[in-house]
Amino acid sequence: MPNVNKIRTALSGRPRGDASPLSSARLRTALTVFFALDGFLFAGWVVRIPAIKHRTGATASTLGLALLGVSAGAVITMMLTGRLCRRYGSHAVTVVCCVLLSLSIALPAQTGSALTLGLVLLLFGVAYGGLNVAMNSAAVDLVAALRRPVMPSFHAAFSFGGMAGAGLGGLVAGSLSPATHLFALTGLGLLVTTVAGPVLLRGRPAAATVEQRAADASEQPQKMNVHARRIVILFGVIALCTAYGEGALAEWGALHLSQDLGATPGLAAAGYSLFALTMAVGRLSGTALLERFGQTRTLVAGGTTAAAGMLLGALAPAVWPALLGFAVAGLGLANIFPVAVGRAGALAGPSGVAAASTLGYGGMLLGPPVIGFLADAFSLPVALTTVTLLATAAAVLGYAARNATNT
């Protein structure tokens, strides 16, 4: 099977005959661009939430209901995206969802009520959820073909994209209206997709990975027995606990800084940018941490650090200590999600990755509306302390799962 061998050789980065070692590098670069663009667009939306809240006249609870549109759209799509990827390929689904995300991001600034905001955020959630599952599916295929643990680099790209998007949002918050800003993000998203999309569409890792998956299935036919399924769910819950914190900070962090602590729009936007920066730095160092301390210690230390940081970020009486707390929380949360999803994949293959990722992203998307309801019932600082509780739970569950790993 010379064609399959050529594809496999190209993906593994080893030259053979006329096969170029750059093909795998280009494919990896294109996929990294999509991860970064996803984070950039999402952050560009979240830093304008305070302005859009004011425009629509929404209360904390009605804003939480509107944000539930993102959650509902994403969760529904996540359950279907796996089938779409199997039928049309994860690369094609990634490109289509990125186009849809770029188009839908301009819509929230055009709404005048919480109801219409929720409806357009439903579409935004469909695109966001589909893109994240498709990208991670493509990344799993590429990691398997390369036989190198490069998954953390993709998640670091998402964090760097989020940092850049939040930073840019902070710079333009005082001079550009939300409508102008988000419309510009639409143009940028479509432009980047036009450039990187063809590279991804030309890449065909499936020919190599389908054979590899079939071989893995024949070697481990009972991978998803009842015991393995329970462990996969356990790691999925760990991912959910930490992604809850990421979603909460993304969509409520800027509002907390501006509303409760009196930060300027630019400084409020910098809160999420700082959180994304420390998360990205933590993910870049994730491989070294795992090699030195192992997965269980990394999970426990990360959860404990995030819990302490978020407690400071939520209850600090001034802006600068709160920003420090956000930074510490980002450092703690950085590697928990990739480790949890990676362990689920090691136990149950791609189906384990899909299950844990869906639970994890569900936490990211369900966290913001929960925070909204709690903020209306108590206060936003009190509501944000739930991030501390769930980060602590992740640390406890990570320790409980120590016997489920090989470390």
C-alpha positions as a Markdown table, in Angstrom:
| # | Residue | x | y | z |
|---|---|---|---|---|
| 1 | Met | 0.0 | 0.0 | 0.0 |
| 2 | Pro | 2.4 | 2.7 | -1.2 |
| 3 | Asn | 0.0 | 5.6 | -0.9 |
| 4 | Val | -0.8 | 4.9 | 2.7 |
| 5 | Asn | 2.8 | 4.4 | 3.5 |
| 6 | Lys | 3.6 | 7.7 | 1.8 |
| 7 | Ile | 1.0 | 9.5 | 3.9 |
| 8 | Arg | 2.1 | 7.8 | 7.1 |
| 9 | Thr | 5.7 | 8.8 | 6.4 |
| 10 | Ala | 4.8 | 12.4 | 5.7 |
| 11 | Leu | 2.7 | 12.6 | 8.8 |
| 12 | Ser | 5.5 | 11.1 | 10.9 |
| 13 | Gly | 7.9 | 13.7 | 9.7 |
| 14 | Arg | 10.3 | 11.1 | 8.3 |
| 15 | Pro | 11.3 | 11.7 | 4.7 |
| 16 | Arg | 10.9 | 8.7 | 2.3 |
| 17 | Gly | 11.6 | 9.2 | -1.3 |
| 18 | Asp | 9.8 | 12.3 | -2.5 |
| 19 | Ala | 7.7 | 12.7 | 0.6 |
| 20 | Ser | 8.3 | 16.1 | 2.1 |
| 21 | Pro | 8.9 | 16.3 | 5.9 |
| 22 | Leu | 7.2 | 19.7 | 5.7 |
| 23 | Ser | 3.8 | 18.2 | 5.1 |
| 24 | Ser | 3.3 | 17.2 | 8.8 |
| 25 | Ala | 4.7 | 20.6 | 9.9 |
| 26 | Arg | 2.3 | 22.5 | 7.7 |
| 27 | Leu | -0.6 | 20.4 | 8.9 |
| 28 | Arg | 0.4 | 20.9 | 12.5 |
| 29 | Thr | 0.8 | 24.7 | 11.9 |
| 30 | Ala | -2.6 | 25.0 | 10.2 |
| 31 | Leu | -4.3 | 23.2 | 13.1 |
| 32 | Thr | -2.4 | 25.3 | 15.6 |
| 33 | Val | -3.7 | 28.4 | 13.8 |
| 34 | Phe | -7.3 | 27.2 | 14.2 |
| 35 | Phe | -6.8 | 26.6 | 17.9 |
| 36 | Ala | -5.4 | 30.1 | 18.3 |
| 37 | Leu | -8.1 | 31.6 | 16.2 |
| 38 | Asp | -10.8 | 29.9 | 18.3 |
| 39 | Gly | -9.3 | 31.3 | 21.5 |
| 40 | Phe | -8.9 | 34.7 | 19.9 |
| 41 | Leu | -12.5 | 35.0 | 18.7 |
| 42 | Phe | -13.9 | 33.6 | 22.0 |
| 43 | Ala | -11.9 | 36.1 | 24.0 |
| 44 | Gly | -12.9 | 39.0 | 21.7 |
| 45 | Trp | -16.5 | 38.2 | 22.5 |
| 46 | Val | -16.2 | 37.7 | 26.2 |
| 47 | Val | -14.4 | 41.0 | 26.9 |
| 48 | Arg | -17.3 | 42.9 | 25.3 |
| 49 | Ile | -19.9 | 41.2 | 27.5 |
| 50 | Pro | -20.1 | 44.1 | 30.0 |
| 51 | Ala | -20.9 | 46.5 | 27.2 |
| 52 | Ile | -23.4 | 44.2 | 25.6 |
| 53 | Lys | -25.0 | 43.6 | 29.0 |
| 54 | His | -25.5 | 47.4 | 29.3 |
| 55 | Arg | -26.8 | 47.6 | 25.8 |
| 56 | Thr | -29.5 | 45.0 | 26.3 |
| 57 | Gly | -30.3 | 46.1 | 29.8 |
| 58 | Ala | -30.0 | 42.5 | 31.1 |
| 59 | Thr | -29.7 | 41.7 | 34.8 |
| 60 | Ala | -27.2 | 39.1 | 36.1 |
| 61 | Ser | -29.8 | 36.3 | 35.9 |
| 62 | Thr | -31.2 | 37.2 | 32.5 |
| 63 | Leu | -27.7 | 37.5 | 31.2 |
| 64 | Gly | -27.0 | 34.1 | 32.6 |
| 65 | Leu | -30.0 | 32.8 | 30.7 |
| 66 | Ala | -28.8 | 34.4 | 27.5 |
| 67 | Leu | -25.4 | 32.8 | 28.0 |
| 68 | Leu | -27.1 | 29.5 | 28.4 |
| 69 | Gly | -27.7 | 29.8 | 24.7 |
| 70 | Val | -24.0 | 29.2 | 24.1 |
| 71 | Ser | -24.1 | 26.2 | 26.4 |
| 72 | Ala | -27.2 | 24.7 | 24.8 |
| 73 | Gly | -26.0 | 25.1 | 21.3 |
| 74 | Ala | -22.5 | 23.8 | 22.1 |
| 75 | Val | -23.6 | 20.7 | 24.0 |
| 76 | Ile | -26.1 | 19.7 | 21.4 |
| 77 | Thr | -23.5 | 20.1 | 18.6 |
| 78 | Met | -20.8 | 18.2 | 20.6 |
| 79 | Met | -23.0 | 15.2 | 20.7 |
| 80 | Leu | -23.4 | 15.3 | 16.9 |
| 81 | Thr | -20.0 | 16.5 | 15.8 |
| 82 | Gly | -18.3 | 13.1 | 16.2 |
| 83 | Arg | -20.7 | 11.6 | 13.6 |
| 84 | Leu | -20.0 | 14.5 | 11.3 |
| 85 | Cys | -16.3 | 14.0 | 11.7 |
| 86 | Arg | -16.5 | 10.3 | 10.9 |
| 87 | Arg | -18.6 | 11.0 | 7.8 |
| 88 | Tyr | -17.0 | 14.1 | 6.4 |
| 89 | Gly | -13.6 | 14.2 | 8.2 |
| 90 | Ser | -12.6 | 16.3 | 11.1 |
| 91 | His | -10.6 | 18.7 | 8.9 |
| 92 | Ala | -13.6 | 19.7 | 6.8 |
| 93 | Val | -15.9 | 20.0 | 9.9 |
| 94 | Thr | -13.2 | 22.2 | 11.5 |
| 95 | Val | -13.1 | 24.6 | 8.6 |
| 96 | Val | -16.9 | 24.8 | 8.2 |
| 97 | Cys | -17.4 | 25.4 | 12.0 |
| 98 | Cys | -14.8 | 28.1 | 12.0 |
| 99 | Val | -16.5 | 30.0 | 9.2 |
| 100 | Leu | -19.8 | 29.7 | 11.1 |
| 101 | Leu | -18.1 | 30.9 | 14.3 |
| 102 | Ser | -16.6 | 33.9 | 12.5 |
| 103 | Leu | -19.9 | 34.9 | 11.1 |
| 104 | Ser | -21.9 | 34.4 | 14.3 |
| 105 | Ile | -19.6 | 36.5 | 16.5 |
| 106 | Ala | -20.8 | 39.7 | 15.0 |
| 107 | Leu | -24.4 | 39.0 | 16.0 |
| 108 | Pro | -24.5 | 39.6 | 19.8 |
| 109 | Ala | -23.7 | 43.3 | 19.3 |
| 110 | Gln | -26.7 | 43.7 | 17.1 |
| 111 | Thr | -29.2 | 42.6 | 19.7 |
| 112 | Gly | -31.3 | 44.8 | 21.9 |
| 113 | Ser | -32.7 | 42.4 | 24.5 |
| 114 | Ala | -31.6 | 39.4 | 26.5 |
| 115 | Leu | -34.0 | 37.2 | 24.5 |
| 116 | Thr | -32.5 | 38.0 | 21.1 |
| 117 | Leu | -29.1 | 37.8 | 22.7 |
| 118 | Gly | -29.8 | 34.3 | 23.8 |
| 119 | Leu | -31.0 | 33.3 | 20.4 |
| 120 | Val | -28.0 | 34.5 | 18.5 |
| 121 | Leu | -25.7 | 33.0 | 21.2 |
| 122 | Leu | -27.4 | 29.6 | 20.5 |
| 123 | Leu | -25.9 | 29.8 | 17.0 |
| 124 | Phe | -22.6 | 31.0 | 18.4 |
| 125 | Gly | -22.6 | 28.0 | 20.7 |
| 126 | Val | -23.4 | 25.6 | 17.8 |
| 127 | Ala | -20.3 | 26.8 | 16.0 |
| 128 | Tyr | -18.1 | 27.0 | 19.1 |
| 129 | Gly | -19.0 | 23.5 | 20.3 |
| 130 | Gly | -18.6 | 21.9 | 16.8 |
| 131 | Leu | -15.2 | 23.6 | 16.2 |
| 132 | Asn | -13.8 | 22.5 | 19.5 |
| 133 | Val | -14.7 | 18.9 | 19.1 |
| 134 | Ala | -13.6 | 18.8 | 15.5 |
| 135 | Met | -10.3 | 20.5 | 16.3 |
| 136 | Asn | -9.6 | 18.1 | 19.1 |
| 137 | Ser | -10.5 | 15.1 | 17.0 |
| 138 | Ala | -8.1 | 16.3 | 14.3 |
| 139 | Ala | -5.4 | 16.9 | 16.9 |
| 140 | Val | -5.9 | 13.4 | 18.3 |
| 141 | Asp | -5.4 | 12.0 | 14.8 |
| 142 | Leu | -2.3 | 14.0 | 14.2 |
| 143 | Val | -0.8 | 13.1 | 17.6 |
| 144 | Ala | -1.4 | 9.5 | 16.8 |
| 145 | Ala | 0.2 | 9.8 | 13.4 |
| 146 | Leu | 3.2 | 11.7 | 14.6 |
| 147 | Arg | 3.6 | 9.5 | 17.7 |
| 148 | Arg | 4.7 | 12.6 | 19.7 |
| 149 | Pro | 2.9 | 14.1 | 22.7 |
| 150 | Val | 2.2 | 17.5 | 21.0 |
| 151 | Met | -1.4 | 17.9 | 22.3 |
| 152 | Pro | -0.5 | 20.5 | 25.0 |
| 153 | Ser | 0.9 | 22.8 | 22.3 |
| 154 | Phe | -2.5 | 23.0 | 20.7 |
| 155 | His | -4.2 | 24.0 | 23.9 |
| 156 | Ala | -1.4 | 26.5 | 24.6 |
| 157 | Ala | -2.2 | 28.0 | 21.2 |
| 158 | Phe | -5.8 | 28.4 | 22.3 |
| 159 | Ser | -4.7 | 30.1 | 25.5 |
| 160 | Phe | -2.3 | 32.5 | 23.6 |
| 161 | Gly | -5.1 | 33.3 | 21.2 |
| 162 | Gly | -7.3 | 34.1 | 24.1 |
| 163 | Met | -4.7 | 36.3 | 25.6 |
| 164 | Ala | -4.3 | 38.2 | 22.3 |
| 165 | Gly | -8.0 | 38.5 | 21.8 |
| 166 | Ala | -8.6 | 39.8 | 25.3 |
| 167 | Gly | -5.6 | 42.1 | 25.1 |
| 168 | Leu | -6.8 | 43.6 | 21.8 |
| 169 | Gly | -10.3 | 43.9 | 23.2 |
| 170 | Gly | -8.9 | 45.8 | 26.1 |
| 171 | Leu | -7.1 | 48.2 | 23.9 |
| 172 | Val | -10.1 | 49.0 | 21.7 |
| 173 | Ala | -12.8 | 48.9 | 24.4 |
| 174 | Gly | -12.7 | 52.6 | 25.0 |
| 175 | Ser | -12.5 | 53.6 | 21.3 |
| 176 | Leu | -14.6 | 51.1 | 19.3 |
| 177 | Ser | -18.2 | 50.1 | 19.9 |
| 178 | Pro | -18.9 | 46.4 | 20.4 |
| 179 | Ala | -20.6 | 46.2 | 17.0 |
| 180 | Thr | -17.5 | 47.6 | 15.2 |
| 181 | His | -15.1 | 45.4 | 17.2 |
| 182 | Leu | -17.0 | 42.2 | 16.7 |
| 183 | Phe | -17.6 | 42.9 | 13.0 |
| 184 | Ala | -13.8 | 43.3 | 12.6 |
| 185 | Leu | -13.4 | 40.0 | 14.3 |
| 186 | Thr | -15.7 | 38.4 | 11.7 |
| 187 | Gly | -13.5 | 39.7 | 8.9 |
| 188 | Leu | -10.3 | 38.6 | 10.6 |
| 189 | Gly | -11.8 | 35.1 | 11.3 |
| 190 | Leu | -12.9 | 34.6 | 7.7 |
| 191 | Leu | -9.5 | 35.9 | 6.4 |
| 192 | Val | -7.5 | 33.5 | 8.6 |
| 193 | Thr | -9.8 | 30.6 | 7.7 |
| 194 | Thr | -9.3 | 31.4 | 4.0 |
| 195 | Val | -5.6 | 31.2 | 4.4 |
| 196 | Ala | -5.3 | 28.2 | 6.7 |
| 197 | Gly | -8.3 | 26.2 | 5.7 |
| 198 | Pro | -7.0 | 24.9 | 2.4 |
| 199 | Val | -3.9 | 23.5 | 4.1 |
| 200 | Leu | -6.1 | 21.7 | 6.6 |
| 201 | Leu | -8.4 | 20.4 | 3.8 |
| 202 | Arg | -5.5 | 19.1 | 1.8 |
| 203 | Gly | -4.1 | 17.2 | 4.8 |
| 204 | Arg | -5.4 | 13.7 | 4.9 |
| 205 | Pro | -4.3 | 12.0 | 8.2 |
| 206 | Ala | -7.3 | 9.7 | 8.2 |
| 207 | Ala | -5.6 | 7.2 | 5.9 |
| 208 | Ala | -2.9 | 6.6 | 8.4 |
| 209 | Thr | -5.0 | 6.9 | 11.6 |
| 210 | Val | -7.8 | 4.7 | 10.5 |
| 211 | Glu | -5.4 | 1.8 | 10.1 |
| 212 | Gln | -3.8 | 2.6 | 13.4 |
| 213 | Arg | -7.2 | 2.8 | 15.2 |
| 214 | Ala | -8.1 | -0.6 | 13.7 |
| 215 | Ala | -4.9 | -2.0 | 14.9 |
| 216 | Asp | -5.4 | -0.5 | 18.4 |
| 217 | Ala | -8.9 | -1.9 | 18.5 |
| 218 | Ser | -7.7 | -5.4 | 17.6 |
| 219 | Glu | -4.9 | -5.3 | 20.1 |
| 220 | Gln | -7.2 | -4.0 | 22.9 |
| 221 | Pro | -10.7 | -5.2 | 22.2 |
| 222 | Gln | -12.0 | -4.7 | 25.7 |
| 223 | Lys | -10.7 | -1.2 | 26.2 |
| 224 | Met | -14.1 | 0.3 | 27.0 |
| 225 | Asn | -15.3 | -2.2 | 29.5 |
| 226 | Val | -17.3 | -1.1 | 32.5 |
| 227 | His | -14.3 | -0.3 | 34.7 |
| 228 | Ala | -12.6 | 1.7 | 31.9 |
| 229 | Arg | -15.8 | 3.6 | 31.2 |
| 230 | Arg | -16.1 | 4.6 | 34.8 |
| 231 | Ile | -12.5 | 5.8 | 34.9 |
| 232 | Val | -13.1 | 7.8 | 31.6 |
| 233 | Ile | -16.1 | 9.5 | 33.3 |
| 234 | Leu | -14.0 | 10.2 | 36.3 |
| 235 | Phe | -11.4 | 12.0 | 34.2 |
| 236 | Gly | -14.2 | 13.7 | 32.3 |
| 237 | Val | -15.5 | 15.1 | 35.6 |
| 238 | Ile | -12.0 | 16.3 | 36.5 |
| 239 | Ala | -11.9 | 18.1 | 33.1 |
| 240 | Leu | -15.4 | 19.6 | 33.8 |
| 241 | Cys | -14.4 | 20.9 | 37.2 |
| 242 | Thr | -11.5 | 22.9 | 35.8 |
| 243 | Ala | -13.1 | 24.0 | 32.5 |
| 244 | Tyr | -15.9 | 25.4 | 34.7 |
| 245 | Gly | -13.4 | 27.8 | 36.1 |
| 246 | Glu | -12.1 | 28.8 | 32.7 |
| 247 | Gly | -15.6 | 29.5 | 31.4 |
| 248 | Ala | -16.5 | 31.4 | 34.6 |
| 249 | Leu | -13.4 | 33.7 | 34.3 |
| 250 | Ala | -13.8 | 34.2 | 30.6 |
| 251 | Glu | -17.4 | 35.4 | 30.8 |
| 252 | Trp | -17.6 | 36.9 | 34.3 |
| 253 | Gly | -14.0 | 37.9 | 35.2 |
| 254 | Ala | -14.1 | 41.3 | 33.3 |
| 255 | Leu | -17.5 | 42.1 | 34.8 |
| 256 | His | -16.3 | 41.3 | 38.3 |
| 257 | Leu | -13.3 | 43.6 | 37.9 |
| 258 | Ser | -15.3 | 46.5 | 36.4 |
| 259 | Gln | -18.6 | 46.2 | 38.4 |
| 260 | Asp | -17.3 | 45.1 | 41.9 |
| 261 | Leu | -13.8 | 46.6 | 41.9 |
| 262 | Gly | -14.2 | 49.7 | 39.7 |
| 263 | Ala | -11.7 | 48.7 | 37.1 |
| 264 | Thr | -11.6 | 50.6 | 33.8 |
| 265 | Pro | -12.8 | 48.7 | 30.7 |
| 266 | Gly | -9.2 | 48.2 | 29.5 |
| 267 | Leu | -8.0 | 47.0 | 32.9 |
| 268 | Ala | -11.0 | 44.7 | 33.3 |
| 269 | Ala | -10.3 | 43.1 | 29.9 |
| 270 | Ala | -6.7 | 42.6 | 31.0 |
| 271 | Gly | -7.9 | 40.3 | 33.7 |
| 272 | Tyr | -8.8 | 37.5 | 31.3 |
| 273 | Ser | -5.7 | 38.3 | 29.2 |
| 274 | Leu | -3.5 | 37.8 | 32.2 |
| 275 | Phe | -5.4 | 34.6 | 33.1 |
| 276 | Ala | -4.9 | 33.3 | 29.5 |
| 277 | Leu | -1.2 | 34.2 | 29.6 |
| 278 | Thr | -0.4 | 32.2 | 32.7 |
| 279 | Met | -2.5 | 29.3 | 31.4 |
| 280 | Ala | -0.6 | 29.3 | 28.2 |
| 281 | Val | 2.8 | 29.5 | 30.0 |
| 282 | Gly | 1.7 | 26.7 | 32.2 |
| 283 | Arg | 0.7 | 24.5 | 29.2 |
| 284 | Leu | 4.0 | 25.2 | 27.5 |
| 285 | Ser | 5.8 | 23.8 | 30.6 |
| 286 | Gly | 3.3 | 21.0 | 31.0 |
| 287 | Thr | 5.4 | 18.2 | 29.4 |
| 288 | Ala | 8.3 | 19.0 | 31.7 |
| 289 | Leu | 6.0 | 19.0 | 34.8 |
| 290 | Leu | 4.5 | 15.7 | 33.9 |
| 291 | Glu | 7.9 | 14.1 | 33.3 |
| 292 | Arg | 9.3 | 15.4 | 36.6 |
| 293 | Phe | 6.3 | 15.0 | 38.9 |
| 294 | Gly | 3.9 | 12.6 | 37.2 |
| 295 | Gln | 0.3 | 13.0 | 36.4 |
| 296 | Thr | -1.2 | 12.5 | 39.8 |
| 297 | Arg | 1.0 | 15.2 | 41.4 |
| 298 | Thr | 0.4 | 17.5 | 38.5 |
| 299 | Leu | -3.4 | 17.2 | 38.9 |
| 300 | Val | -3.4 | 17.6 | 42.7 |
| 301 | Ala | -0.9 | 20.6 | 42.6 |
| 302 | Gly | -2.8 | 22.2 | 39.8 |
| 303 | Gly | -6.2 | 22.0 | 41.5 |
| 304 | Thr | -4.9 | 23.2 | 44.8 |
| 305 | Thr | -3.1 | 26.2 | 43.2 |
| 306 | Ala | -6.1 | 27.1 | 41.1 |
| 307 | Ala | -8.4 | 26.9 | 44.2 |
| 308 | Ala | -6.1 | 29.3 | 46.2 |
| 309 | Gly | -5.7 | 31.7 | 43.3 |
| 310 | Met | -9.4 | 31.9 | 42.5 |
| 311 | Leu | -10.3 | 32.5 | 46.2 |
| 312 | Leu | -8.0 | 35.5 | 46.1 |
| 313 | Gly | -9.4 | 36.7 | 42.7 |
| 314 | Ala | -13.0 | 36.4 | 43.9 |
| 315 | Leu | -12.7 | 38.0 | 47.4 |
| 316 | Ala | -9.8 | 40.5 | 47.0 |
| 317 | Pro | -10.9 | 44.0 | 47.9 |
| 318 | Ala | -8.9 | 45.7 | 45.2 |
| 319 | Val | -8.1 | 45.2 | 41.5 |
| 320 | Trp | -4.5 | 44.3 | 41.7 |
| 321 | Pro | -4.8 | 41.5 | 44.2 |
| 322 | Ala | -7.7 | 40.1 | 42.1 |
| 323 | Leu | -5.5 | 40.2 | 39.0 |
| 324 | Leu | -2.8 | 38.3 | 40.9 |
| 325 | Gly | -5.4 | 35.7 | 41.9 |
| 326 | Phe | -6.6 | 35.3 | 38.3 |
| 327 | Ala | -3.0 | 34.8 | 37.2 |
| 328 | Val | -2.4 | 32.1 | 39.9 |
| 329 | Ala | -5.7 | 30.4 | 39.0 |
| 330 | Gly | -4.6 | 30.3 | 35.3 |
| 331 | Leu | -1.3 | 28.7 | 36.2 |
| 332 | Gly | -3.1 | 26.1 | 38.3 |
| 333 | Leu | -5.8 | 25.2 | 35.8 |
| 334 | Ala | -3.4 | 25.1 | 32.9 |
| 335 | Asn | -2.6 | 21.4 | 32.6 |
| 336 | Ile | -5.5 | 19.7 | 34.3 |
| 337 | Phe | -7.7 | 19.6 | 31.3 |
| 338 | Pro | -5.1 | 18.2 | 28.9 |
| 339 | Val | -3.9 | 15.6 | 31.4 |
| 340 | Ala | -7.5 | 14.5 | 32.1 |
| 341 | Val | -8.4 | 14.2 | 28.4 |
| 342 | Gly | -5.0 | 12.5 | 27.7 |
| 343 | Arg | -5.6 | 9.9 | 30.4 |
| 344 | Ala | -9.1 | 9.2 | 29.1 |
| 345 | Gly | -7.6 | 8.7 | 25.6 |
| 346 | Ala | -4.9 | 6.4 | 26.9 |
| 347 | Leu | -7.5 | 4.2 | 28.6 |
| 348 | Ala | -10.2 | 4.1 | 25.9 |
| 349 | Gly | -8.7 | 5.6 | 22.7 |
| 350 | Pro | -10.6 | 8.3 | 20.7 |
| 351 | Ser | -13.9 | 7.4 | 22.3 |
| 352 | Gly | -12.4 | 8.2 | 25.7 |
| 353 | Val | -11.1 | 11.5 | 24.4 |
| 354 | Ala | -14.5 | 12.4 | 23.0 |
| 355 | Ala | -16.3 | 11.6 | 26.2 |
| 356 | Ala | -13.9 | 13.4 | 28.5 |
| 357 | Ser | -13.7 | 16.4 | 26.1 |
| 358 | Thr | -17.5 | 16.7 | 25.9 |
| 359 | Leu | -17.8 | 16.7 | 29.7 |
| 360 | Gly | -15.0 | 19.2 | 30.0 |
| 361 | Tyr | -16.3 | 21.7 | 27.5 |
| 362 | Gly | -19.7 | 21.2 | 29.0 |
| 363 | Gly | -18.3 | 22.5 | 32.2 |
| 364 | Met | -16.8 | 25.5 | 30.4 |
| 365 | Leu | -20.1 | 26.4 | 28.8 |
| 366 | Leu | -22.4 | 25.6 | 31.7 |
| 367 | Gly | -20.3 | 27.5 | 34.3 |
| 368 | Pro | -21.2 | 31.0 | 33.1 |
| 369 | Pro | -25.0 | 30.7 | 33.4 |
| 370 | Val | -24.6 | 29.0 | 36.8 |
| 371 | Ile | -22.5 | 31.9 | 37.9 |
| 372 | Gly | -25.2 | 34.3 | 36.7 |
| 373 | Phe | -27.9 | 32.7 | 38.8 |
| 374 | Leu | -25.7 | 32.6 | 41.9 |
| 375 | Ala | -24.6 | 36.2 | 41.4 |
| 376 | Asp | -28.3 | 37.3 | 41.3 |
| 377 | Ala | -29.1 | 35.2 | 44.4 |
| 378 | Phe | -26.0 | 36.3 | 46.4 |
| 379 | Ser | -23.3 | 38.3 | 44.7 |
| 380 | Leu | -20.8 | 37.9 | 41.9 |
| 381 | Pro | -17.8 | 37.5 | 44.2 |
| 382 | Val | -19.6 | 34.8 | 46.2 |
| 383 | Ala | -20.6 | 33.1 | 43.0 |
| 384 | Leu | -17.0 | 33.1 | 41.7 |
| 385 | Thr | -15.9 | 31.1 | 44.8 |
| 386 | Thr | -17.6 | 28.1 | 43.3 |
| 387 | Val | -14.6 | 28.0 | 41.0 |
| 388 | Thr | -12.5 | 27.4 | 44.1 |
| 389 | Leu | -14.8 | 24.6 | 45.2 |
| 390 | Leu | -14.6 | 22.8 | 41.9 |
| 391 | Ala | -10.9 | 23.2 | 41.6 |
| 392 | Thr | -10.5 | 21.6 | 45.0 |
| 393 | Ala | -12.8 | 18.8 | 43.9 |
| 394 | Ala | -10.6 | 18.3 | 40.8 |
| 395 | Ala | -7.5 | 17.9 | 43.1 |
| 396 | Val | -9.3 | 15.4 | 45.3 |
| 397 | Leu | -10.6 | 13.4 | 42.3 |
| 398 | Gly | -7.1 | 13.5 | 40.7 |
| 399 | Tyr | -5.7 | 11.9 | 43.8 |
| 400 | Ala | -8.5 | 9.4 | 43.9 |
| 401 | Ala | -7.7 | 8.4 | 40.3 |
| 402 | Arg | -4.0 | 7.7 | 41.1 |
| 403 | Asn | -4.5 | 4.0 | 40.8 |
| 404 | Ala | -6.1 | 4.4 | 37.4 |
| 405 | Thr | -2.9 | 5.6 | 35.9 |
| 406 | Asn | 0.5 | 4.1 | 35.4 |
| 407 | Thr | 2.2 | 6.8 | 37.4 |
